[in-house]
Short mmCIF file of C-alpha atoms in Angstrom, two decimals:
data_model
loop_
_atom_site.label_atom_id
_atom_site.label_comp_id
_atom_site.label_asym_id
_atom_site.label_seq_id
_atom_site.Cartn_x
_atom_site.Cartn_y
_atom_site.Cartn_z
CA MET A 273 2.95 32.20 25.59
CA ARG A 274 2.14 27.91 25.89
CA HIS A 275 4.59 25.62 23.19
CA VAL A 276 2.78 24.88 21.04
CA PRO A 277 4.55 21.24 19.62
CA SER A 278 5.55 21.41 16.96
CA ARG A 279 4.89 19.14 13.74
CA GLY A 280 7.86 17.31 13.66
CA SER A 281 8.16 16.64 17.27
CA LEU A 282 4.14 15.41 16.67
CA VAL A 283 4.99 13.02 13.36
CA LEU A 284 8.56 11.63 15.59
CA PHE A 285 5.99 11.00 18.59
CA VAL A 286 3.50 8.90 16.40
CA LEU A 287 6.60 6.79 14.93
CA PHE A 288 7.97 6.46 17.90
CA SER A 289 5.15 5.56 19.44
CA ALA A 290 4.57 3.16 17.11
CA ALA A 291 7.61 1.12 17.67
CA ALA A 292 7.78 0.53 20.94
CA ALA A 293 3.20 -1.26 20.38
CA ALA A 294 4.52 -2.93 17.47
CA PRO A 295 6.34 -6.67 18.12
CA ASN A 296 10.43 -7.41 16.56
CA PRO A 297 10.50 -7.05 13.75
CA SER A 298 12.39 -10.94 12.48
CA PRO A 299 15.27 -10.61 10.37
CA ALA A 300 14.37 -12.22 7.05
CA GLN A 301 10.95 -11.78 6.82
CA GLU A 302 8.98 -14.30 4.72
CA PRO A 303 5.50 -14.73 2.75
CA PRO A 304 3.17 -16.79 5.09
CA ALA A 305 2.70 -20.36 3.36
CA GLU A 306 -0.92 -20.34 3.33
CA PRO A 307 -2.24 -17.79 1.06
CA MET A 308 -5.70 -15.94 2.32
CA GLY A 309 -8.80 -15.47 0.54
CA ILE A 310 -11.23 -12.64 0.60
CA GLU A 311 -12.41 -13.45 4.04
CA ALA A 312 -9.81 -14.48 5.61
CA CYS A 313 -8.44 -9.88 5.25
CA VAL A 314 -12.04 -9.33 5.91
CA GLN A 315 -11.08 -11.02 9.44
CA GLU A 316 -7.91 -10.10 10.59
CA ALA A 317 -9.26 -6.17 9.08
CA LEU A 318 -11.76 -6.31 11.96
CA ARG A 319 -9.75 -7.40 14.26
CA ALA A 320 -7.26 -4.60 13.31
CA ASN A 321 -8.46 -2.14 12.02
CA PRO A 322 -8.23 0.71 13.67
CA LEU A 323 -10.55 2.64 12.64
CA LEU A 324 -12.60 -0.40 14.51
CA GLU A 325 -10.85 0.44 18.29
CA ALA A 326 -11.07 3.43 17.79
CA ALA A 327 -15.33 3.89 16.98
CA GLY A 328 -15.42 0.67 19.77
CA HIS A 329 -13.58 3.40 22.36
CA GLY A 330 -16.21 6.11 20.94
CA LEU A 331 -19.39 3.46 21.90
CA LEU A 332 -17.56 2.69 25.17
CA ALA A 333 -17.29 6.64 26.06
CA ALA A 334 -20.60 7.17 25.07
CA ARG A 335 -21.96 4.19 27.41
CA GLU A 336 -20.37 5.08 30.16
CA ALA A 337 -21.19 8.61 29.56
CA GLU A 338 -24.31 8.01 29.98
CA SER A 339 -24.61 6.24 33.20
CA ALA A 340 -22.71 9.16 34.27
CA ALA A 341 -26.51 10.76 33.77
CA ARG A 342 -28.18 8.31 35.55
CA SER A 343 -26.03 8.87 38.11
CA ALA A 344 -27.63 12.24 38.63
CA TYR A 345 -30.80 10.10 39.81
CA LEU A 346 -28.42 9.30 43.11
CA PRO A 347 -28.55 11.34 46.39
CA ARG A 348 -25.08 12.58 46.43
CA LEU A 349 -22.17 12.55 49.79
CA ASP A 350 -19.80 14.37 50.56
CA PHE A 351 -16.82 14.56 53.09
CA GLN A 352 -15.84 18.04 54.26
CA ALA A 353 -13.36 18.78 57.04
CA ALA A 354 -12.17 21.97 58.08
CA SER A 355 -9.67 24.33 60.32
CA ARG A 356 -10.22 28.54 60.69
CA ARG A 357 -9.55 31.03 62.41
CA PHE A 358 -11.47 34.02 63.12
CA GLU A 359 -13.40 36.54 64.44
CA SER A 360 -16.74 38.21 64.38
CA ARG A 361 -18.69 40.23 65.62
CA ALA A 362 -22.70 39.29 67.35
CA PHE A 363 -25.64 42.14 66.44
CA LEU A 364 -27.35 41.42 69.82
CA PRO A 365 -30.45 43.71 71.15
CA SER A 366 -28.81 46.34 73.75
CA ALA A 367 -30.16 45.50 76.93
CA LEU A 368 -27.72 42.16 76.58
CA THR A 369 -24.23 44.26 75.64
CA GLY A 370 -25.69 47.94 77.09
CA GLU A 371 -24.08 49.19 80.69
CA ALA A 372 -27.23 47.98 82.11
CA ALA A 373 -26.46 44.17 80.82
CA PRO A 374 -26.39 42.37 84.34
CA ALA A 375 -22.05 41.79 84.46
CA GLY A 376 -21.84 44.87 82.06
CA GLY A 377 -23.58 43.58 79.13
CA ILE A 378 -22.11 40.80 76.94
CA SER A 379 -20.31 41.38 74.54
CA PRO A 380 -20.32 41.69 71.06
CA VAL A 381 -17.36 40.53 69.50
CA ILE A 382 -16.66 36.81 68.63
CA GLY A 383 -13.30 36.40 68.63
CA PRO A 384 -10.51 35.90 67.43
CA VAL A 385 -11.71 31.64 68.15
CA ASN A 386 -10.61 28.55 66.49
CA GLN A 387 -12.35 26.35 64.50
CA HIS A 388 -13.07 23.12 63.17
CA SER A 389 -15.35 21.14 62.05
CA LEU A 390 -15.64 17.43 60.17
CA ALA A 391 -19.46 17.07 58.28
CA MET A 392 -21.59 14.50 55.98
CA LYS A 393 -23.86 16.94 53.55
CA GLY A 394 -25.86 14.78 50.98
CA THR A 395 -28.14 16.22 49.26
CA TYR A 396 -30.82 15.01 46.95
CA THR A 397 -33.04 16.00 44.08
CA LEU A 398 -36.64 15.98 44.28
CA PHE A 399 -38.25 18.02 41.37
CA ASP A 400 -35.61 19.42 38.76
CA GLY A 401 -38.02 20.22 35.63
CA GLY A 402 -37.43 17.27 34.07
CA LEU A 403 -33.87 18.58 33.73
CA ARG A 404 -32.19 14.41 34.86
CA ARG A 405 -35.02 12.58 32.57
CA ALA A 406 -33.62 14.51 29.64
CA GLU A 407 -29.92 14.51 29.90
CA ALA A 408 -30.17 10.88 30.36
CA ALA A 409 -32.05 10.09 27.28
CA HIS A 410 -29.87 12.27 25.69
CA ALA A 411 -26.67 10.60 26.90
CA ALA A 412 -28.64 7.68 25.94
CA ALA A 413 -28.78 8.14 22.39
CA GLY A 414 -25.64 9.06 21.86
CA THR A 415 -25.17 5.55 22.91
CA TRP A 416 -27.61 4.49 20.22
CA GLY A 417 -25.67 7.10 17.73
CA ALA A 418 -22.44 5.77 18.42
CA LEU A 419 -23.42 2.08 18.29
CA HIS A 420 -24.77 3.13 14.61
CA ALA A 421 -21.21 4.58 14.20
CA ARG A 422 -19.10 1.59 15.18
CA GLU A 423 -21.06 -0.60 12.61
CA GLU A 424 -20.95 2.40 9.81
CA ALA A 425 -16.53 2.13 10.20
CA ARG A 426 -17.14 -1.76 10.40
CA GLN A 427 -19.16 -1.65 6.66
CA LYS A 428 -16.53 1.02 5.15
CA VAL A 429 -13.95 -1.16 5.61
CA VAL A 430 -15.60 -4.00 4.56
CA LEU A 431 -16.28 -2.63 1.73
CA SER A 432 -12.72 -1.13 1.39
CA VAL A 433 -11.02 -4.43 2.16
CA HIS A 434 -12.91 -6.11 -1.10
CA LYS A 435 -11.99 -2.88 -3.13
CA ALA A 436 -8.46 -3.89 -1.76
CA PHE A 437 -8.29 -7.74 -2.41
CA TYR A 438 -9.72 -7.50 -5.90
CA GLY A 439 -7.43 -4.72 -6.71
CA ALA A 440 -4.74 -6.46 -5.78
CA LEU A 441 -5.84 -9.55 -7.63
CA ALA A 442 -6.40 -7.33 -10.68
CA ALA A 443 -3.05 -5.47 -10.07
CA GLN A 444 -1.28 -9.80 -10.12
CA GLU A 445 -3.70 -10.62 -13.48
CA SER A 446 -2.39 -7.57 -14.08
CA LEU A 447 1.22 -8.56 -14.06
CA GLY A 448 0.60 -12.02 -15.78
CA VAL A 449 -1.23 -9.91 -18.89
CA ALA A 450 2.94 -8.16 -19.29
CA GLU A 451 4.30 -11.21 -18.63
CA LYS A 452 2.55 -12.44 -21.38
CA VAL A 453 3.21 -9.77 -23.95
CA LEU A 454 6.55 -9.79 -23.16
CA GLU A 455 6.42 -13.77 -23.75
CA ARG A 456 4.82 -12.42 -27.80
CA ALA A 457 7.15 -9.31 -28.47
CA LEU A 458 10.07 -11.69 -27.75
CA GLN A 459 8.65 -14.23 -29.90
CA HIS A 460 8.30 -11.34 -32.74
CA GLU A 461 11.57 -10.39 -32.42
CA ARG A 462 12.79 -13.32 -33.83
CA MET A 463 10.71 -13.83 -35.99
CA ALA A 464 11.79 -10.43 -37.66
CA LEU A 465 15.16 -11.45 -37.38
CA ALA A 466 14.09 -15.20 -39.51
CA ARG A 467 12.68 -13.50 -41.39
CA ARG A 468 15.78 -11.19 -41.63
CA GLU A 469 17.95 -13.13 -42.13
CA THR A 470 16.70 -14.80 -44.76
CA GLY A 471 16.25 -11.72 -46.92
CA ASP A 472 12.42 -11.76 -46.49
CA ALA A 473 12.50 -9.04 -44.17
CA PRO A 474 14.36 -5.58 -43.39
CA LEU A 475 15.72 -4.40 -40.88
CA ALA A 476 13.04 -2.51 -40.14
CA ASP A 477 10.96 -4.81 -38.95
CA VAL A 478 13.49 -6.25 -37.05
CA LEU A 479 14.13 -2.03 -35.04
CA ARG A 480 10.02 -1.95 -34.45
CA ALA A 481 10.38 -6.16 -33.24
CA ARG A 482 13.06 -4.23 -31.25
CA VAL A 483 11.30 -1.22 -30.05
CA ARG A 484 8.18 -3.18 -29.32
CA THR A 485 10.48 -5.56 -26.47
CA SER A 486 11.61 -2.43 -24.26
CA GLU A 487 7.90 -1.04 -24.27
CA ALA A 488 6.90 -4.73 -23.12
CA ARG A 489 9.85 -4.74 -20.61
CA VAL A 490 8.51 -1.23 -19.29
CA ALA A 491 5.22 -2.66 -19.09
CA LEU A 492 6.61 -5.37 -17.29
CA LEU A 493 8.31 -3.21 -14.29
CA ARG A 494 5.03 -0.82 -14.18
CA ALA A 495 2.79 -3.56 -13.61
CA SER A 496 5.31 -5.12 -11.07
CA SER A 497 5.00 -2.12 -9.33
CA ASP A 498 1.71 -2.22 -9.26
CA VAL A 499 1.55 -5.01 -7.60
CA SER A 500 3.58 -3.88 -4.85
CA VAL A 501 1.27 -0.74 -4.38
CA ALA A 502 -1.61 -3.07 -4.65
CA MET A 503 -0.42 -5.11 -1.96
CA GLY A 504 0.38 -2.39 0.38
CA ALA A 505 -3.12 -1.05 -0.02
CA LEU A 506 -4.16 -4.26 1.61
CA ASN A 507 -1.86 -4.29 3.42
CA ALA A 508 -3.22 -1.14 4.87
CA ALA A 509 -6.75 -1.93 4.39
CA MET A 510 -6.45 -5.15 7.23
CA GLY A 511 -4.63 -2.33 9.41
CA ARG A 512 -1.25 -3.71 8.97
CA PRO A 513 1.97 -1.81 7.21
CA PRO A 514 2.15 -2.14 3.66
CA GLN A 515 5.92 -3.65 4.38
CA THR A 516 3.82 -7.03 5.77
CA PRO A 517 4.91 -10.02 3.46
CA LEU A 518 1.30 -10.70 2.01
CA SER A 519 0.05 -13.72 -0.53
CA ILE A 520 -3.04 -14.21 -1.78
CA ARG A 521 -5.39 -16.20 -3.04
CA HIS A 522 -7.62 -15.92 -6.18
CA ASP A 523 -11.73 -15.42 -4.96
CA PRO A 524 -13.24 -18.94 -6.04
CA ARG A 525 -17.37 -16.86 -6.31
CA THR A 526 -18.58 -15.80 -8.95
CA PRO A 527 -20.40 -12.97 -7.84
CA ALA A 528 -22.56 -12.78 -11.62
CA ASP A 529 -24.47 -15.47 -10.62
CA ALA A 530 -26.57 -13.98 -7.95
CA PRO A 531 -29.82 -11.93 -9.57
CA LEU A 532 -28.83 -8.00 -8.87
CA PRO A 533 -31.94 -6.67 -7.30
CA SER A 534 -34.37 -3.98 -8.94
CA VAL A 535 -34.16 -0.32 -7.90
CA GLY A 536 -37.19 -0.56 -5.86
CA GLU A 537 -35.44 -3.29 -4.11
CA ALA A 538 -32.60 -1.77 -3.56
CA LEU A 539 -32.87 1.52 -2.62
CA ALA A 540 -35.95 -0.51 0.19
CA ALA A 541 -32.88 -2.29 1.72
CA ALA A 542 -30.67 0.59 1.77
CA LEU A 543 -33.31 2.70 3.84
CA SER A 544 -33.85 0.01 6.61
CA GLU A 545 -30.55 -1.41 7.26
CA ARG A 546 -27.83 1.57 6.46
CA PRO A 547 -25.97 2.24 9.42
CA GLU A 548 -26.02 5.90 8.68
CA LEU A 549 -29.52 6.02 8.65
CA ASP A 550 -29.70 4.77 11.90
CA GLY A 551 -26.75 7.48 13.64
CA ALA A 552 -29.01 10.02 11.81
CA VAL A 553 -32.23 9.18 13.80
CA GLN A 554 -30.40 9.24 16.88
CA ARG A 555 -28.95 12.47 16.35
CA VAL A 556 -32.56 13.88 15.95
CA GLU A 557 -32.68 12.14 19.03
CA ALA A 558 -30.56 13.48 21.20
CA GLY A 559 -31.27 16.90 19.98
CA ARG A 560 -34.63 16.66 21.03
CA ARG A 561 -33.27 16.09 24.56
CA ARG A 562 -31.03 18.85 23.86
CA VAL A 563 -34.15 21.12 23.71
CA GLU A 564 -35.93 19.64 26.51
CA ALA A 565 -32.54 19.94 28.73
CA ALA A 566 -32.62 23.64 28.41
CA ARG A 567 -36.35 24.30 28.87
CA SER A 568 -35.84 22.77 32.25
CA ALA A 569 -33.77 25.53 33.86
CA PHE A 570 -36.33 27.48 33.51
CA VAL A 571 -38.52 25.87 36.26
CA PRO A 572 -37.11 25.38 40.02
CA LYS A 573 -35.10 23.15 41.66
CA VAL A 574 -36.19 21.74 45.15
CA ARG A 575 -33.26 19.97 46.50
CA LEU A 576 -33.38 17.61 50.62
CA GLU A 577 -30.33 18.69 52.09
CA GLY A 578 -28.95 17.04 55.22
CA SER A 579 -25.68 17.06 56.89
CA TYR A 580 -24.31 15.37 59.92
CA GLY A 581 -20.74 16.16 62.29
CA ARG A 582 -18.57 18.02 64.82
CA LEU A 583 -17.42 21.19 65.34
CA ASP A 584 -14.60 22.27 68.23
CA GLN A 585 -12.15 24.87 68.91
CA GLY A 586 -10.20 22.21 69.37
CA PHE A 587 -8.02 19.53 67.01
CA PHE A 588 -10.92 15.93 67.30
CA PRO A 589 -14.11 17.88 67.80
CA GLY A 590 -16.48 16.63 69.75
CA ASP A 591 -19.57 18.68 69.54
CA ARG A 592 -22.52 17.69 67.27
CA ASP A 593 -23.00 19.37 64.58
CA TRP A 594 -26.43 18.40 62.80
CA SER A 595 -29.78 19.71 60.10
CA LEU A 596 -31.83 18.15 57.50
CA GLY A 597 -34.25 20.22 55.82
CA ILE A 598 -35.36 21.38 51.86
CA ALA A 599 -33.91 24.05 49.53
CA LEU A 600 -35.97 25.68 46.84
CA ALA A 601 -33.66 27.10 44.03
CA VAL A 602 -35.32 29.33 41.32
CA PRO A 603 -34.32 30.64 38.64
CA VAL A 604 -34.27 34.46 38.41
CA PHE A 605 -31.72 36.24 36.42
CA THR A 606 -29.31 34.72 34.84
CA GLY A 607 -27.86 37.24 32.27
CA PHE A 608 -30.55 36.20 29.42
CA ALA A 609 -27.79 32.83 28.99
CA ARG A 610 -31.30 30.71 28.76
CA GLY A 611 -32.63 31.60 26.72
CA HIS A 612 -29.86 32.34 24.20
CA ASP A 613 -28.93 28.50 25.74
CA LEU A 614 -32.63 27.73 24.39
CA ALA A 615 -31.87 29.33 21.26
CA ARG A 616 -29.24 26.86 20.05
CA ALA A 617 -30.54 23.91 21.81
CA ARG A 618 -33.90 25.00 18.55
CA ALA A 619 -31.23 25.41 15.30
CA GLU A 620 -28.89 22.30 16.73
CA LEU A 621 -32.18 20.41 16.74
CA ALA A 622 -33.36 21.74 13.64
CA ARG A 623 -29.97 20.94 11.34
CA SER A 624 -29.86 17.66 12.58
CA GLU A 625 -33.40 17.04 10.89
CA SER A 626 -32.09 18.24 7.86
CA GLU A 627 -28.54 16.54 7.97
CA ALA A 628 -30.83 13.80 8.43
CA LEU A 629 -32.77 14.83 5.17
CA TRP A 630 -29.64 14.84 3.16
CA VAL A 631 -28.46 11.53 5.30
CA VAL A 632 -31.26 9.55 3.54
CA LEU A 633 -30.96 11.22 -0.22
CA ALA A 634 -27.23 10.26 0.22
CA VAL A 635 -28.51 7.01 0.54
CA GLU A 636 -30.14 6.49 -1.98
CA GLN A 637 -28.36 8.00 -3.88
CA GLU A 638 -25.57 4.93 -3.07
CA ALA A 639 -28.08 2.61 -3.66
CA PHE A 640 -28.92 3.91 -7.06
CA ALA A 641 -25.03 4.21 -8.55
CA ALA A 642 -24.37 1.20 -7.31
CA LEU A 643 -27.04 -1.15 -8.89
CA ALA A 644 -25.73 1.28 -11.98
CA ARG A 645 -22.45 0.31 -12.07
CA ALA A 646 -23.66 -3.11 -11.06
CA GLU A 647 -24.79 -3.51 -14.00
CA GLU A 648 -22.65 -1.79 -16.45
CA SER A 649 -19.82 -4.59 -15.23
CA ARG A 650 -21.49 -7.57 -15.51
CA ALA A 651 -22.16 -6.01 -19.17
CA ALA A 652 -19.07 -4.79 -19.30
CA VAL A 653 -17.82 -8.68 -18.76
CA LEU A 654 -18.93 -10.14 -21.22
CA ALA A 655 -19.06 -8.00 -23.81
CA VAL A 656 -14.36 -7.71 -22.84
CA ARG A 657 -14.63 -11.42 -23.35
CA ASP A 658 -15.97 -11.30 -26.93
CA LEU A 659 -13.17 -8.62 -27.81
CA VAL A 660 -10.58 -10.84 -25.83
CA ARG A 661 -11.50 -13.70 -28.63
CA GLU A 662 -12.28 -11.40 -32.26
CA ALA A 663 -7.75 -9.88 -30.87
CA GLU A 664 -6.33 -12.75 -30.32
CA GLU A 665 -8.29 -15.10 -34.09
CA SER A 666 -6.58 -11.33 -35.35
CA LEU A 667 -3.48 -12.13 -33.41
CA ARG A 668 -3.36 -16.04 -34.54
CA MET A 669 -4.52 -14.56 -38.13
CA ALA A 670 -1.36 -11.68 -38.18
CA ARG A 671 1.09 -13.75 -37.52
CA GLU A 672 0.64 -16.83 -40.30
CA ARG A 673 0.34 -13.81 -42.59
CA TYR A 674 3.82 -12.52 -41.70
CA ALA A 675 5.18 -15.97 -41.34
CA GLU A 676 4.65 -16.05 -44.72
CA GLY A 677 5.60 -13.11 -45.77
CA ALA A 678 1.63 -11.84 -46.27
CA GLY A 679 1.45 -9.50 -44.16
CA THR A 680 3.76 -6.14 -42.66
CA ILE A 681 5.89 -5.84 -39.06
CA THR A 682 2.87 -3.78 -38.45
CA ASP A 683 0.02 -5.36 -38.97
CA LEU A 684 1.48 -7.64 -37.00
CA LEU A 685 2.31 -5.07 -33.67
CA ASP A 686 -1.15 -3.57 -34.22
CA ALA A 687 -2.69 -7.23 -33.14
CA GLU A 688 -0.68 -7.85 -30.53
CA THR A 689 -1.47 -5.13 -29.01
CA GLY A 690 -4.92 -4.66 -29.95
CA LEU A 691 -5.03 -8.40 -27.86
CA SER A 692 -3.13 -7.31 -24.42
CA GLU A 693 -5.19 -4.20 -24.72
CA ALA A 694 -8.39 -6.45 -24.74
CA ARG A 695 -6.57 -8.69 -22.44
CA LEU A 696 -6.28 -6.01 -19.88
CA ARG A 697 -9.38 -4.73 -20.62
CA GLU A 698 -11.00 -7.89 -19.68
CA VAL A 699 -9.07 -8.28 -16.02
CA ARG A 700 -10.19 -4.34 -15.06
CA ALA A 701 -14.06 -5.98 -16.35
CA VAL A 702 -13.92 -9.32 -14.20
CA TYR A 703 -12.39 -7.17 -10.91
CA GLU A 704 -14.90 -3.97 -11.37
CA GLU A 705 -17.19 -5.57 -12.09
CA ARG A 706 -16.39 -8.00 -8.49
CA MET A 707 -15.69 -4.75 -6.76
CA ALA A 708 -19.42 -2.88 -8.06
CA ALA A 709 -20.80 -6.09 -5.99
CA ALA A 710 -19.42 -5.80 -3.45
CA GLU A 711 -19.79 -1.62 -3.65
CA LEU A 712 -24.01 -2.79 -3.86
CA ARG A 713 -23.74 -4.57 -0.58
CA TRP A 714 -22.40 -2.01 0.72
CA ALA A 715 -25.03 0.65 -0.58
CA THR A 716 -27.61 -1.91 0.47
CA GLY A 717 -26.19 -2.79 4.14
CA ARG A 718 -25.05 -5.96 3.81
CA ALA A 719 -20.59 -5.06 2.93
CA ASP A 720 -20.56 -8.29 4.20
CA GLY A 721 -23.44 -10.18 3.28
CA GLU A 722 -25.63 -9.41 6.76
CA THR A 723 -27.36 -7.57 8.11
CA SER A 724 -25.41 -4.86 10.06
CA GLY A 725 -27.55 -6.73 12.86
CA THR A 726 -27.36 -3.55 16.10
CA GLY A 727 -29.83 -5.17 18.04
CA GLU A 728 -26.95 -5.13 21.02
CA ARG A 729 -25.71 -2.28 22.90
#
């Protein structure tokens, strides 16, 4: 019975492998002196993300497969050495083996005798019905497909870094909002205590203010945890352990300054630049070559064969033994395997063509949805800024009214809650706009602001 490794042993193997490959940690890790911007994070991800390394190895494997397929155009040489002892029978004319033969006849039995041989044998395919050409073209399509797969992985990594980076910035700004909320809650608590001491406010106002302060402290703890989680996600997107110390700086760019493309422009860019489409085309091409290779199985094969060596009864044979000729192989019956192989290749080609059509629809839908989200996010930023201004004015008025005794603690805390929610909405809207802009660039094949650039192999 074959031994199947347990899940625990596989996990331990991965952990030990990672520990062996990782550098020794320093006794005390400090945050980097230079905060990283979005470009630095993208470059780090392109250098260290294991998904890109895996895609690179996939491309290397595809290139080696293409070279192996093209090697079929070269002759094949094999060195053979053999040693055997045998006994056989030769079917000779009776005139040579009967009693009337000279010297009593020749024995038809050969051996037992030793035979040792050394030979160099070579074959070269002269005609194979297009099999070599089809297999080489199939492998070349696989290389192009792997190249586009690597570009697809690169653009996805760039997108994931942008999303994680803006998510981390949003978490940091949300933490700042939570700190301001706690600061205002403490101010309101002091206001309620002061009015309580002068007899202008009941104890209920103080208790409500303290409850609000406790809620603000809990929100601050949650916001601090969100920052740690977001930093871990950004580290992971860059191919680093999530606990790696990281400091980032605000992105000075303002994506809203650039005009958005029209629907037609976005769809046209996606259909011309997205590497997924090129990969789908190469899979269809590979399927066509598989059909050609399957058809070649019905065609005779012609090979040039030759050998040269030594043959003798003792070691270090001295008698020459050579041959040169042409061999014809005609497939007569293979158990219907050729027909099934051809039918399978045609079915796989049809599947690849259908999948390519689906990729076109998916790419168009992603570009259309990304453009809609970008338009929505820009409008949301403008709307939420008006909301923040109104919430700030509402809190100012509620604070003045409460200080003068004309307002209630409920009005003050409601206004403070409204401003806190408006600030958080503003943070989310700003960075959702930047995420939407990054997603639109990815959906149109320009995740890093450039074309895919997969022209080189």
